[in-house]
Coordinates of C-alpha atoms and ligand atoms in Angstrom, one line a residue:
M62 CA -3.6 -30.4 22.5
S63 CA 0.3 -31.0 20.8
G64 CA 1.1 -31.0 17.6
K65 CA -2.0 -29.2 16.6
K66 CA -1.6 -26.0 14.6
K67 CA -3.0 -23.5 17.6
V68 CA -5.4 -20.8 15.5
I69 CA -7.9 -18.4 16.2
L70 CA -10.4 -18.0 13.3
D71 CA -11.9 -14.4 13.0
V72 CA -15.4 -14.3 11.4
D73 CA -18.3 -12.6 10.4
T74 CA -20.9 -15.0 10.2
G75 CA -21.9 -15.2 6.7
V76 CA -22.9 -18.3 5.2
D77 CA -19.0 -19.3 4.1
D78 CA -17.7 -18.4 7.1
A79 CA -20.0 -20.9 8.6
L80 CA -18.7 -23.7 6.2
G81 CA -15.4 -22.4 7.1
I82 CA -16.4 -23.3 10.7
L83 CA -17.6 -26.6 10.1
L84 CA -14.5 -27.0 8.1
A85 CA -11.6 -26.5 11.3
T86 CA -14.0 -27.6 13.9
H87 CA -13.6 -30.8 12.5
S88 CA -10.0 -30.6 11.4
E89 CA -7.7 -33.5 13.4
D90 CA -5.3 -30.4 12.8
L91 CA -6.4 -27.4 14.3
D92 CA -6.4 -26.5 18.0
I93 CA -9.0 -23.6 18.2
L94 CA -8.3 -21.4 20.7
G95 CA -10.9 -19.6 20.3
I96 CA -13.2 -17.5 17.6
T97 CA -13.3 -13.7 17.4
T98 CA -16.0 -12.0 15.6
V99 CA -16.2 -8.9 13.8
S100 CA -18.8 -6.2 12.1
G101 CA -19.1 -7.8 8.2
N102 CA -20.7 -9.2 5.9
V103 CA -23.8 -8.8 8.7
P104 CA -23.5 -6.7 12.0
L105 CA -21.4 -8.0 15.2
Q106 CA -23.4 -9.0 16.9
M107 CA -25.7 -11.4 14.3
A108 CA -22.4 -12.1 13.6
T109 CA -21.4 -13.1 16.9
R110 CA -25.0 -14.9 17.0
N111 CA -24.4 -17.0 13.7
T112 CA -21.3 -18.1 15.1
L113 CA -22.9 -19.4 18.6
K114 CA -25.2 -21.4 16.0
V115 CA -22.3 -23.0 14.3
L116 CA -21.0 -24.4 17.4
Q117 CA -23.7 -25.6 18.6
L118 CA -25.2 -27.3 15.6
V119 CA -21.1 -29.1 16.0
G120 CA -21.5 -29.5 19.0
K121 CA -18.8 -27.3 20.6
E122 CA -20.5 -24.6 22.3
N123 CA -18.7 -25.2 25.6
A124 CA -15.5 -26.3 24.1
I125 CA -14.5 -23.0 21.9
S126 CA -16.0 -19.7 23.3
V127 CA -16.3 -16.5 20.9
Y128 CA -14.8 -13.5 21.6
P129 CA -17.4 -10.3 20.3
G130 CA -15.5 -7.9 18.0
A131 CA -15.9 -4.4 16.4
Y132 CA -18.9 -3.0 15.7
A133 CA -17.6 -1.0 12.9
P134 CA -14.7 -0.6 10.6
L135 CA -11.6 1.6 12.1
I136 CA -13.1 5.3 10.9
R137 CA -15.6 3.8 7.9
E138 CA -19.5 3.4 8.4
P139 CA -20.1 -0.9 7.6
V140 CA -21.3 -1.9 4.6
Y141 CA -23.2 -5.3 4.6
E142 CA -24.2 -7.9 2.3
Y143 CA -26.9 -9.3 3.1
R144 CA -27.8 -9.8 -0.8
V145 CA -25.5 -12.5 -0.6
H146 CA -25.3 -14.1 3.0
G147 CA -29.7 -13.7 4.1
D148 CA -31.7 -11.6 5.9
D149 CA -30.0 -13.6 9.1
G150 CA -26.9 -14.4 8.0
M151 CA -26.7 -17.9 7.3
G152 CA -29.8 -18.2 4.6
G153 CA -32.4 -19.2 6.9
A154 CA -30.6 -21.8 8.4
L155 CA -31.1 -22.8 12.0
S156 CA -33.2 -20.2 12.4
D157 CA -35.4 -22.4 15.2
M158 CA -31.8 -23.0 17.2
I159 CA -32.2 -21.5 20.3
V160 CA -28.9 -20.5 21.1
T161 CA -27.6 -22.0 25.0
A162 CA -24.6 -20.3 25.0
E163 CA -23.5 -16.8 25.7
P164 CA -20.5 -15.0 23.7
A165 CA -17.5 -14.4 25.9
K166 CA -16.8 -11.1 28.1
Q167 CA -13.4 -10.4 27.0
R168 CA -13.4 -8.7 23.6
A169 CA -11.8 -9.3 20.7
A170 CA -8.8 -7.6 20.2
A171 CA -7.8 -8.3 23.8
F172 CA -8.3 -11.9 23.0
I173 CA -6.3 -12.6 20.2
V174 CA -3.3 -10.4 22.3
D175 CA -3.7 -12.2 25.3
Q176 CA -3.2 -15.1 23.0
V177 CA -0.6 -14.5 20.9
N178 CA 1.7 -13.8 24.1
R179 CA 1.1 -17.0 25.7
Y180 CA 1.7 -18.7 22.0
P181 CA 4.8 -16.6 21.1
N182 CA 4.9 -17.0 17.3
E183 CA 3.1 -20.4 17.3
V184 CA -0.6 -18.7 16.5
T185 CA -2.2 -18.7 13.1
L186 CA -4.7 -16.1 13.0
I187 CA -7.1 -17.2 9.9
M188 CA -8.9 -14.2 8.8
T189 CA -12.2 -14.4 7.0
A190 CA -13.6 -11.1 7.4
P191 CA -12.5 -7.7 7.6
L192 CA -9.7 -6.9 9.7
T193 CA -10.4 -4.4 11.9
N194 CA -9.6 -6.5 15.1
L195 CA -6.5 -7.5 13.6
A196 CA -5.9 -4.0 13.7
E197 CA -7.2 -3.4 16.8
A198 CA -4.7 -6.0 18.1
M199 CA -2.1 -4.0 16.6
R200 CA -3.4 -1.0 18.6
L201 CA -3.3 -2.7 22.0
D202 CA 0.1 -4.5 21.6
P203 CA 2.0 -2.2 19.5
L204 CA 5.2 -5.8 19.2
L205 CA 2.3 -7.6 18.1
N206 CA 3.7 -8.1 14.5
Q207 CA 6.6 -9.6 16.2
K208 CA 4.8 -12.3 18.0
V209 CA 2.2 -13.8 15.7
G210 CA 3.0 -16.9 13.6
R211 CA 1.3 -16.2 10.4
I212 CA -2.4 -14.6 8.8
V213 CA -4.2 -16.3 6.5
S214 CA -6.3 -13.4 5.6
M215 CA -9.2 -14.9 3.0
G216 CA -9.4 -11.4 1.1
G217 CA -8.0 -9.1 -2.1
A218 CA -8.3 -9.3 -5.9
V219 CA -4.9 -9.0 -7.1
K220 CA -4.8 -10.7 -11.1
E221 CA -7.4 -12.3 -13.1
A222 CA -10.0 -11.9 -10.5
R223 CA -11.6 -8.2 -10.2
G224 CA -13.5 -7.1 -7.3
N225 CA -17.0 -8.5 -6.1
I226 CA -18.5 -5.8 -4.5
T227 CA -16.9 -2.3 -6.3
P228 CA -14.9 -3.1 -9.6
E229 CA -11.7 -3.7 -8.2
A230 CA -12.7 -4.7 -4.6
E231 CA -12.8 -7.6 -2.9
F232 CA -15.6 -7.3 0.6
N233 CA -13.2 -7.9 3.3
I234 CA -10.7 -5.6 2.6
Y235 CA -13.0 -3.0 0.6
A236 CA -15.3 -3.1 4.2
D237 CA -12.2 -1.7 6.5
P238 CA -9.3 -0.7 3.9
E239 CA -7.5 1.1 6.7
A240 CA -7.7 -2.0 8.9
A241 CA -6.1 -4.2 6.2
R242 CA -3.2 -1.9 4.8
K243 CA -2.4 -1.1 8.7
V244 CA -1.8 -4.8 8.4
Y245 CA -0.7 -5.5 5.3
H246 CA 2.7 -3.0 6.1
S247 CA 2.9 -4.9 9.9
G248 CA 5.9 -6.8 8.4
M249 CA 3.6 -10.0 9.9
K250 CA 3.9 -13.3 8.2
L251 CA 0.5 -12.9 5.8
T252 CA -0.9 -15.1 3.4
M253 CA -3.2 -13.6 1.3
V254 CA -6.0 -16.2 -0.3
G255 CA -7.9 -13.5 -2.5
L256 CA -10.5 -13.8 -4.8
D257 CA -7.8 -14.6 -7.3
V258 CA -7.9 -18.7 -6.0
T259 CA -11.4 -18.8 -4.3
E260 CA -13.6 -18.1 -7.0
K261 CA -11.9 -21.3 -8.4
A262 CA -12.6 -23.6 -5.3
L263 CA -17.0 -23.7 -6.1
L264 CA -18.5 -26.5 -4.5
R265 CA -21.4 -27.4 -6.6
E266 CA -25.1 -28.8 -5.3
K267 CA -23.7 -32.1 -6.8
D268 CA -20.9 -31.8 -4.2
I269 CA -23.3 -31.1 -1.4
D270 CA -25.1 -34.0 -2.3
R271 CA -21.9 -36.2 -1.1
L272 CA -22.5 -35.3 2.6
K273 CA -25.9 -36.7 2.4
G274 CA -25.9 -39.4 5.8
T275 CA -24.2 -37.2 7.6
A276 CA -25.2 -34.2 10.1
Y277 CA -24.6 -31.5 8.3
Y278 CA -26.4 -32.3 4.9
D279 CA -29.3 -30.3 5.9
F280 CA -27.9 -27.5 7.0
V281 CA -24.9 -27.1 4.3
Q282 CA -28.1 -27.7 1.7
T283 CA -30.1 -24.9 3.6
V284 CA -27.4 -22.3 4.5
T285 CA -26.0 -22.5 0.7
R286 CA -29.3 -22.7 -1.0
D287 CA -29.6 -18.7 -1.9
Y288 CA -26.2 -18.5 -2.4
L289 CA -25.8 -21.0 -4.8
A290 CA -29.0 -19.0 -6.4
F291 CA -27.3 -15.2 -6.1
S292 CA -24.1 -16.7 -7.9
E293 CA -26.2 -18.1 -10.6
R294 CA -27.8 -14.9 -11.3
G295 CA -24.2 -13.1 -11.4
T296 CA -22.0 -15.3 -12.9
G297 CA -24.6 -17.9 -14.8
V298 CA -22.6 -20.6 -12.3
R299 CA -24.8 -22.4 -9.6
A300 CA -22.2 -22.7 -7.1
C301 CA -20.4 -21.8 -4.0
A302 CA -17.4 -19.9 -3.9
M303 CA -16.2 -21.2 -1.0
H304 CA -14.0 -18.2 0.1
D305 CA -13.8 -18.3 4.3
P306 CA -13.2 -22.7 3.8
L307 CA -10.2 -22.0 1.5
A308 CA -8.8 -19.5 3.7
V309 CA -9.2 -22.7 6.5
A310 CA -7.9 -25.4 4.5
V311 CA -5.1 -23.2 3.8
A312 CA -3.7 -22.7 7.0
V313 CA -4.1 -26.2 7.5
R314 CA -2.4 -27.5 4.2
S315 CA -0.7 -24.3 2.4
D316 CA 0.2 -26.8 -0.2
L317 CA -3.2 -26.3 -1.6
V318 CA -2.1 -23.0 -3.6
R319 CA 0.9 -22.2 -4.9
T320 CA 1.7 -18.6 -3.4
E321 CA 4.6 -15.9 -5.1
K322 CA 6.1 -12.8 -3.0
H323 CA 5.2 -9.7 -3.6
Y324 CA 5.3 -6.1 -3.0
V325 CA 1.1 -5.7 -2.3
D326 CA -0.4 -2.5 -0.9
V327 CA -4.0 -1.6 -0.1
E328 CA -6.0 1.9 -2.0
T329 CA -7.3 4.0 0.8
S330 CA -8.0 7.0 -1.2
S331 CA -9.7 6.7 -4.1
T332 CA -12.8 7.5 -5.5
L333 CA -13.2 4.4 -7.9
C334 CA -10.9 1.3 -6.1
D335 CA -10.9 2.0 -2.0
G336 CA -9.9 -1.7 -1.1
Q337 CA -8.3 -2.5 -3.9
T338 CA -5.7 -4.5 -3.1
V339 CA -2.5 -3.7 -5.9
C340 CA 0.0 -6.5 -6.3
D341 CA 3.3 -5.1 -7.5
F342 CA 4.0 -8.0 -9.8
K343 CA 6.7 -5.6 -11.9
G344 CA 8.5 -4.5 -9.0
R345 CA 7.6 -1.4 -10.2
F346 CA 7.9 0.2 -6.2
G347 CA 10.8 -1.2 -5.4
K348 CA 9.3 -2.3 -2.2
K349 CA 10.3 -5.4 0.0
P350 CA 7.8 -8.0 -1.0
N351 CA 5.1 -8.4 2.3
V352 CA 2.7 -10.8 1.0
D353 CA 2.6 -14.4 0.1
V354 CA 0.4 -14.0 -2.7
A355 CA -2.1 -17.4 -3.5
L356 CA -2.2 -17.8 -7.7
E357 CA -3.4 -21.1 -8.4
V358 CA -5.5 -23.5 -5.7
D359 CA -5.9 -27.3 -6.4
A360 CA -9.7 -27.0 -6.3
G361 CA -10.5 -30.2 -6.7
R362 CA -8.1 -31.4 -3.7
F363 CA -9.7 -28.7 -1.8
I364 CA -13.3 -29.7 -2.4
E365 CA -12.3 -33.5 -1.7
L366 CA -10.7 -32.4 1.6
F367 CA -14.1 -30.3 2.9
L368 CA -16.1 -33.7 2.0
S369 CA -13.8 -36.1 3.4
T370 CA -13.4 -34.5 6.5
L371 CA -17.1 -33.6 7.5
R372 CA -17.7 -37.1 6.0
K373 CA -15.4 -38.9 8.3
S374 CA -15.8 -36.7 11.5
E375 CA -19.3 -37.9 11.0
T376 CA -18.7 -41.7 10.6
T377 CA -16.6 -41.3 14.0
R378 CA -19.4 -39.7 16.0
L379 CA -22.0 -42.1 14.8
Ligands
LIG478 O1 -15.5 -11.4 -0.4 C1 -15.7 -12.2 0.1 C2 -15.3 -12.6 1.8 O2 -16.5 -11.4 2.4 C3 -15.8 -13.8 2.7 O3 -15.3 -14.0 3.6 C4 -17.4 -13.6 2.9 O4 -17.7 -13.9 3.9 C5 -17.7 -12.1 3.1 O5 -16.6 -12.2 4.9
LIG479 CA1 -16.0 -13.5 5.9

Protein backbone atom coordinates (compact mmCIF):
# COMPACT_ATOMS: atom_id res chain seq x y z
CA MET A 1 0.00 0.00 0.00
CA SER A 2 2.49 2.61 -1.20
CA GLY A 3 2.00 6.18 -0.10
CA LYS A 4 -0.02 5.21 2.95
CA LYS A 5 1.36 5.76 6.43
CA LYS A 6 2.23 2.45 8.12
CA VAL A 7 0.69 2.41 11.59
CA ILE A 8 0.07 0.11 14.51
CA LEU A 9 -2.87 0.98 16.77
CA ASP A 10 -2.44 0.12 20.46
CA VAL A 11 -5.81 0.05 22.22
CA ASP A 12 -7.71 -0.85 25.40
CA THR A 13 -11.11 -0.88 23.70
CA GLY A 14 -13.08 1.15 25.37
CA VAL A 15 -15.65 3.44 23.87
CA ASP A 16 -13.31 6.04 22.41
CA ASP A 17 -10.85 3.37 21.28
CA ALA A 18 -13.70 1.86 19.28
CA LEU A 19 -14.38 5.23 17.65
CA GLY A 20 -10.66 5.58 16.93
CA ILE A 21 -10.62 2.16 15.24
CA LEU A 22 -13.66 3.21 13.16
CA LEU A 23 -11.79 6.31 12.00
CA ALA A 24 -8.48 4.53 11.36
CA THR A 25 -10.01 1.65 9.37
CA HIS A 26 -11.80 4.13 7.10
CA SER A 27 -8.90 6.51 6.60
CA GLU A 28 -7.46 6.30 3.09
CA ASP A 29 -4.14 7.57 4.41
CA LEU A 30 -3.36 4.72 6.81
CA ASP A 31 -1.96 1.25 6.24
CA ILE A 32 -2.84 -0.52 9.50
CA LEU A 33 -0.19 -3.21 10.02
CA GLY A 34 -2.08 -4.58 13.01
CA ILE A 35 -3.82 -3.65 16.25
CA THR A 36 -2.30 -4.48 19.65
CA THR A 37 -4.39 -4.68 22.80
CA VAL A 38 -3.52 -4.06 26.43
CA SER A 39 -5.03 -4.00 29.91
CA GLY A 40 -6.42 -0.52 30.50
CA ASN A 41 -10.03 0.64 30.48
CA VAL A 42 -10.96 -3.03 30.81
CA PRO A 43 -9.04 -6.31 31.25
CA LEU A 44 -6.96 -7.50 28.31
CA GLN A 45 -9.33 -10.25 27.20
CA MET A 46 -12.27 -7.83 27.07
CA ALA A 47 -10.24 -5.19 25.22
CA THR A 48 -9.19 -7.86 22.71
CA ARG A 49 -12.73 -9.17 22.24
CA ASN A 50 -14.10 -5.65 21.81
CA THR A 51 -11.43 -4.86 19.23
CA LEU A 52 -12.31 -8.00 17.25
CA LYS A 53 -15.97 -6.94 17.37
CA VAL A 54 -15.28 -3.46 15.98
CA LEU A 55 -13.15 -4.94 13.17
CA GLN A 56 -16.03 -7.32 12.39
CA LEU A 57 -18.45 -4.37 12.34
CA VAL A 58 -16.34 -2.63 9.68
CA GLY A 59 -15.75 -5.85 7.73
CA LYS A 60 -12.00 -5.96 8.41
CA GLU A 61 -11.85 -8.98 10.72
CA ASN A 62 -9.89 -10.93 8.08
CA ALA A 63 -7.79 -7.99 6.90
CA ILE A 64 -6.39 -6.66 10.17
CA SER A 65 -5.03 -8.93 12.93
CA VAL A 66 -5.30 -8.27 16.65
CA TYR A 67 -2.26 -9.00 18.86
CA PRO A 68 -2.98 -9.33 22.60
CA GLY A 69 -0.42 -7.75 24.91
CA ALA A 70 0.05 -7.09 28.58
CA TYR A 71 -2.43 -8.46 31.13
CA ALA A 72 -1.20 -5.87 33.63
CA PRO A 73 1.05 -2.81 33.96
CA LEU A 74 4.82 -3.28 34.28
CA ILE A 75 4.78 -3.38 38.08
CA ARG A 76 1.44 -2.06 39.36
CA GLU A 77 -1.94 -3.70 39.69
CA PRO A 78 -4.42 -2.93 36.88
CA VAL A 79 -6.94 -0.11 37.29
CA TYR A 80 -10.03 -0.29 35.09
CA GLU A 81 -12.53 2.39 34.05
CA TYR A 82 -15.90 0.58 33.87
CA ARG A 83 -17.58 3.80 35.11
CA VAL A 84 -16.87 5.42 31.76
CA HIS A 85 -16.92 2.46 29.36
CA GLY A 86 -19.57 0.20 30.91
CA ASP A 87 -19.40 -3.36 32.20
CA ASP A 88 -18.47 -4.68 28.74
CA GLY A 89 -16.17 -1.79 27.80
CA MET A 90 -18.38 -0.62 24.94
CA GLY A 91 -21.50 0.72 26.60
CA GLY A 92 -23.41 -2.41 25.60
CA ALA A 93 -22.81 -1.92 21.88
CA LEU A 94 -22.43 -5.08 19.73
CA SER A 95 -23.44 -7.17 22.75
CA ASP A 96 -25.23 -9.68 20.51
CA MET A 97 -22.37 -10.03 18.04
CA ILE A 98 -20.85 -13.51 17.69
CA VAL A 99 -17.13 -12.93 17.22
CA THR A 100 -15.85 -14.98 14.28
CA ALA A 101 -12.13 -14.06 14.18
CA GLU A 102 -9.47 -15.18 16.67
CA PRO A 103 -6.67 -12.96 18.02
CA ALA A 104 -3.20 -13.63 16.60
CA LYS A 105 -0.93 -16.05 18.43
CA GLN A 106 1.95 -13.55 18.44
CA ARG A 107 2.03 -11.22 21.45
CA ALA A 108 1.81 -7.45 21.06
CA ALA A 109 5.36 -6.55 22.08
CA ALA A 110 6.87 -9.12 19.69
CA PHE A 111 4.61 -7.88 16.87
CA ILE A 112 5.67 -4.28 17.45
CA VAL A 113 9.36 -5.29 17.40
CA ASP A 114 8.90 -7.37 14.23
CA GLN A 115 7.12 -4.61 12.31
CA VAL A 116 9.46 -1.81 13.40
CA ASN A 117 12.44 -3.93 12.32
CA ARG A 118 10.74 -4.82 9.07
CA TYR A 119 10.01 -1.15 8.33
CA PRO A 120 12.70 0.85 10.15
CA ASN A 121 11.83 4.53 10.69
CA GLU A 122 8.52 4.08 8.82
CA VAL A 123 6.07 2.88 11.46
CA THR A 124 3.89 5.28 13.45
CA LEU A 125 2.71 3.80 16.74
CA ILE A 126 -0.69 5.28 17.61
CA MET A 127 -0.91 4.59 21.34
CA THR A 128 -4.38 5.12 22.80
CA ALA A 129 -3.96 3.10 25.99
CA PRO A 130 -1.48 2.62 28.83
CA LEU A 131 2.03 2.31 27.33
CA THR A 132 2.81 -1.13 28.75
CA ASN A 133 3.09 -2.90 25.37
CA LEU A 134 5.57 -0.36 24.02
CA ALA A 135 7.65 -0.50 27.20
CA GLU A 136 7.75 -4.29 26.88
CA ALA A 137 8.72 -4.00 23.21
CA MET A 138 11.61 -1.74 24.27
CA ARG A 139 12.75 -4.50 26.64
CA LEU A 140 12.63 -7.06 23.81
CA ASP A 141 14.63 -4.84 21.44
CA PRO A 142 16.88 -2.33 23.24
CA LEU A 143 17.52 -0.57 19.93
CA LEU A 144 13.81 -0.12 19.15
CA ASN A 145 14.00 3.58 19.96
CA GLN A 146 16.32 4.10 16.99
CA LYS A 147 13.90 2.47 14.52
CA VAL A 148 10.39 3.72 15.41
CA GLY A 149 9.10 6.38 13.00
CA ARG A 150 6.99 8.31 15.51
CA ILE A 151 4.77 7.72 18.50
CA VAL A 152 1.43 9.52 18.68
CA SER A 153 0.32 8.96 22.25
CA MET A 154 -3.06 9.84 23.68
CA GLY A 155 -2.08 10.57 27.24
CA GLY A 156 -1.23 13.10 29.90
CA ALA A 157 -2.32 16.62 30.82
CA VAL A 158 0.08 19.55 31.07
CA LYS A 159 -1.50 23.00 31.04
CA GLU A 160 -5.19 23.95 31.36
CA ALA A 161 -6.32 20.34 31.74
CA ARG A 162 -6.17 18.55 35.05
CA GLY A 163 -6.38 14.79 35.64
CA ASN A 164 -9.35 12.63 34.70
CA ILE A 165 -8.62 9.71 37.06
CA THR A 166 -6.86 11.58 39.90
CA PRO A 167 -6.60 15.35 40.38
CA GLU A 168 -3.36 15.50 38.39
CA ALA A 169 -3.15 12.35 36.24
CA GLU A 170 -4.72 11.25 32.97
CA PHE A 171 -5.83 7.60 32.85
CA ASN A 172 -3.42 6.12 30.26
CA ILE A 173 -0.39 7.51 32.06
CA TYR A 174 -1.77 6.84 35.55
CA ALA A 175 -2.52 3.20 34.75
CA ASP A 176 1.17 2.49 34.04
CA PRO A 177 3.40 5.47 34.90
CA GLU A 178 6.59 3.38 34.85
CA ALA A 179 5.87 2.36 31.25
CA ALA A 180 5.09 5.95 30.34
CA ARG A 181 8.31 7.22 31.93
CA LYS A 182 10.32 4.63 29.98
CA VAL A 183 8.71 5.79 26.72
CA TYR A 184 9.07 9.50 27.51
CA HIS A 185 12.79 8.98 28.25
CA SER A 186 13.40 6.80 25.18
CA GLY A 187 14.43 9.53 22.75
CA MET A 188 11.78 8.39 20.27
CA LYS A 189 9.86 11.06 18.34
CA LEU A 190 6.79 11.51 20.54
CA THR A 191 3.67 13.59 19.90
CA MET A 192 1.65 13.93 23.11
CA VAL A 193 -2.09 14.24 22.45
CA GLY A 194 -3.23 14.92 25.98
CA LEU A 195 -6.35 16.12 27.73
CA ASP A 196 -5.40 19.73 26.95
CA VAL A 197 -6.58 19.06 23.40
CA THR A 198 -8.75 15.94 23.60
CA GLU A 199 -11.15 17.53 26.11
CA LYS A 200 -11.79 20.21 23.48
CA ALA A 201 -12.45 17.65 20.73
CA LEU A 202 -16.08 17.01 21.64
CA LEU A 203 -18.58 14.85 19.74
CA ARG A 204 -22.14 15.96 20.46
CA GLU A 205 -25.47 14.29 19.68
CA LYS A 206 -26.06 16.71 16.80
CA ASP A 207 -22.78 15.47 15.30
CA ILE A 208 -23.75 11.83 15.78
CA ASP A 209 -27.06 12.53 14.02
CA ARG A 210 -25.07 13.41 10.91
CA LEU A 211 -24.12 9.73 10.64
CA LYS A 212 -27.77 8.85 9.93
CA GLY A 213 -27.88 6.73 6.78
CA THR A 214 -24.48 5.14 7.37
CA ALA A 215 -23.86 1.64 8.73
CA TYR A 216 -22.36 3.15 11.87
CA TYR A 217 -25.15 5.41 13.13
CA ASP A 218 -26.69 2.78 15.43
CA PHE A 219 -23.31 1.66 16.72
CA VAL A 220 -22.05 5.18 17.45
CA GLN A 221 -25.35 6.09 19.13
CA THR A 222 -25.24 2.98 21.33
CA VAL A 223 -21.54 3.02 22.18
CA THR A 224 -21.66 6.69 23.23
CA ARG A 225 -24.98 6.67 25.13
CA ASP A 226 -23.59 6.02 28.61
CA TYR A 227 -20.39 7.96 27.86
CA LEU A 228 -22.49 11.03 27.09
CA ALA A 229 -24.42 10.63 30.33
CA PHE A 230 -21.22 10.14 32.33
CA SER A 231 -19.71 13.26 30.80
CA GLU A 232 -22.87 15.30 31.47
CA ARG A 233 -22.87 14.22 35.12
CA GLY A 234 -19.17 15.02 35.45
CA THR A 235 -18.73 18.17 33.42
CA GLY A 236 -22.27 19.42 32.83
CA VAL A 237 -21.65 19.09 29.10
CA ARG A 238 -23.40 16.26 27.20
CA ALA A 239 -20.58 15.45 24.79
CA CYS A 240 -17.94 12.76 24.16
CA ALA A 241 -14.32 13.80 24.58
CA MET A 242 -12.81 12.15 21.52
CA HIS A 243 -9.51 11.23 23.18
CA ASP A 244 -8.45 8.29 21.01
CA PRO A 245 -9.99 9.34 17.67
CA LEU A 246 -8.07 12.63 17.95
CA ALA A 247 -4.79 10.74 18.35
CA VAL A 248 -5.65 8.76 15.20
CA ALA A 249 -6.56 11.95 13.36
CA VAL A 250 -3.30 13.64 14.40
CA ALA A 251 -1.37 10.70 12.91
CA VAL A 252 -3.21 11.43 9.63
CA ARG A 253 -3.24 15.25 9.81
CA SER A 254 -0.63 16.54 12.25
CA ASP A 255 -1.75 20.12 11.54
CA LEU A 256 -4.98 19.51 13.44
CA VAL A 257 -3.03 20.44 16.57
CA ARG A 258 -0.45 23.06 17.42
CA THR A 259 2.50 21.56 19.27
CA GLU A 260 5.47 22.92 21.21
CA LYS A 261 8.67 21.03 22.02
CA HIS A 262 9.19 20.74 25.77
CA TYR A 263 10.84 18.47 28.33
CA VAL A 264 8.12 16.30 29.86
CA ASP A 265 8.61 13.78 32.65
CA VAL A 266 6.26 11.40 34.43
CA GLU A 267 5.78 11.26 38.20
CA THR A 268 6.13 7.73 39.52
CA SER A 269 6.83 8.17 43.23
CA SER A 270 4.20 10.50 44.63
CA THR A 271 1.35 9.78 47.01
CA LEU A 272 -0.90 12.37 45.42
CA CYS A 273 0.39 12.88 41.87
CA ASP A 274 1.53 9.50 40.51
CA GLY A 275 1.08 9.49 36.73
CA GLN A 276 1.23 13.27 36.42
CA THR A 277 2.94 14.45 33.23
CA VAL A 278 5.10 17.37 34.27
CA CYS A 279 5.87 19.74 31.37
CA ASP A 280 8.87 22.01 31.93
CA PHE A 281 7.52 25.02 30.00
CA LYS A 282 10.20 27.35 31.41
CA GLY A 283 13.16 24.97 31.08
CA ARG A 284 13.74 24.88 34.82
CA PHE A 285 15.39 21.44 34.63
CA GLY A 286 17.68 22.52 31.77
CA LYS A 287 16.94 19.26 29.98
CA LYS A 288 16.57 18.73 26.21
CA PRO A 289 12.95 18.79 25.05
CA ASN A 290 11.73 15.21 24.45
CA VAL A 291 8.08 15.67 23.48
CA ASP A 292 6.02 17.51 20.87
CA VAL A 293 3.23 18.63 23.20
CA ALA A 294 -0.17 19.34 21.60
CA LEU A 295 -1.53 22.50 23.19
CA GLU A 296 -4.24 23.67 20.76
CA VAL A 297 -6.62 21.81 18.45
CA ASP A 298 -8.84 22.76 15.52
CA ALA A 299 -11.75 20.86 17.05
CA GLY A 300 -14.22 21.79 14.32
CA ARG A 301 -11.96 20.51 11.57
CA PHE A 302 -11.31 17.31 13.54
CA ILE A 303 -15.03 16.56 14.01
CA GLU A 304 -15.62 17.24 10.31
CA LEU A 305 -12.76 14.85 9.43
CA PHE A 306 -14.23 12.16 11.70
CA LEU A 307 -17.75 12.46 10.31
CA SER A 308 -16.79 12.90 6.66
CA THR A 309 -14.44 9.89 6.79
CA LEU A 310 -17.21 7.68 8.10
CA ARG A 311 -19.85 9.13 5.78
CA LYS A 312 -17.63 9.05 2.65
CA SER A 313 -16.55 5.44 3.19
CA GLU A 314 -20.18 4.38 3.68
CA THR A 315 -21.08 5.92 0.32
CA THR A 316 -18.45 3.82 -1.44
CA ARG A 317 -19.70 0.71 0.37
CA LEU A 318 -23.36 1.20 -0.62
O1 LIG B 1 -7.88 9.41 29.48
C1 LIG B 1 -8.50 8.94 28.31
C2 LIG B 1 -7.81 7.71 27.82
O2 LIG B 1 -7.88 6.67 28.78
C3 LIG B 1 -8.48 7.13 26.56
O3 LIG B 1 -7.52 6.44 25.80
C4 LIG B 1 -9.46 6.17 27.13
O4 LIG B 1 -9.83 5.15 26.21
C5 LIG B 1 -8.67 5.60 28.27
O5 LIG B 1 -7.83 4.57 27.74
CA1 LIG C 1 -8.01 4.10 25.19
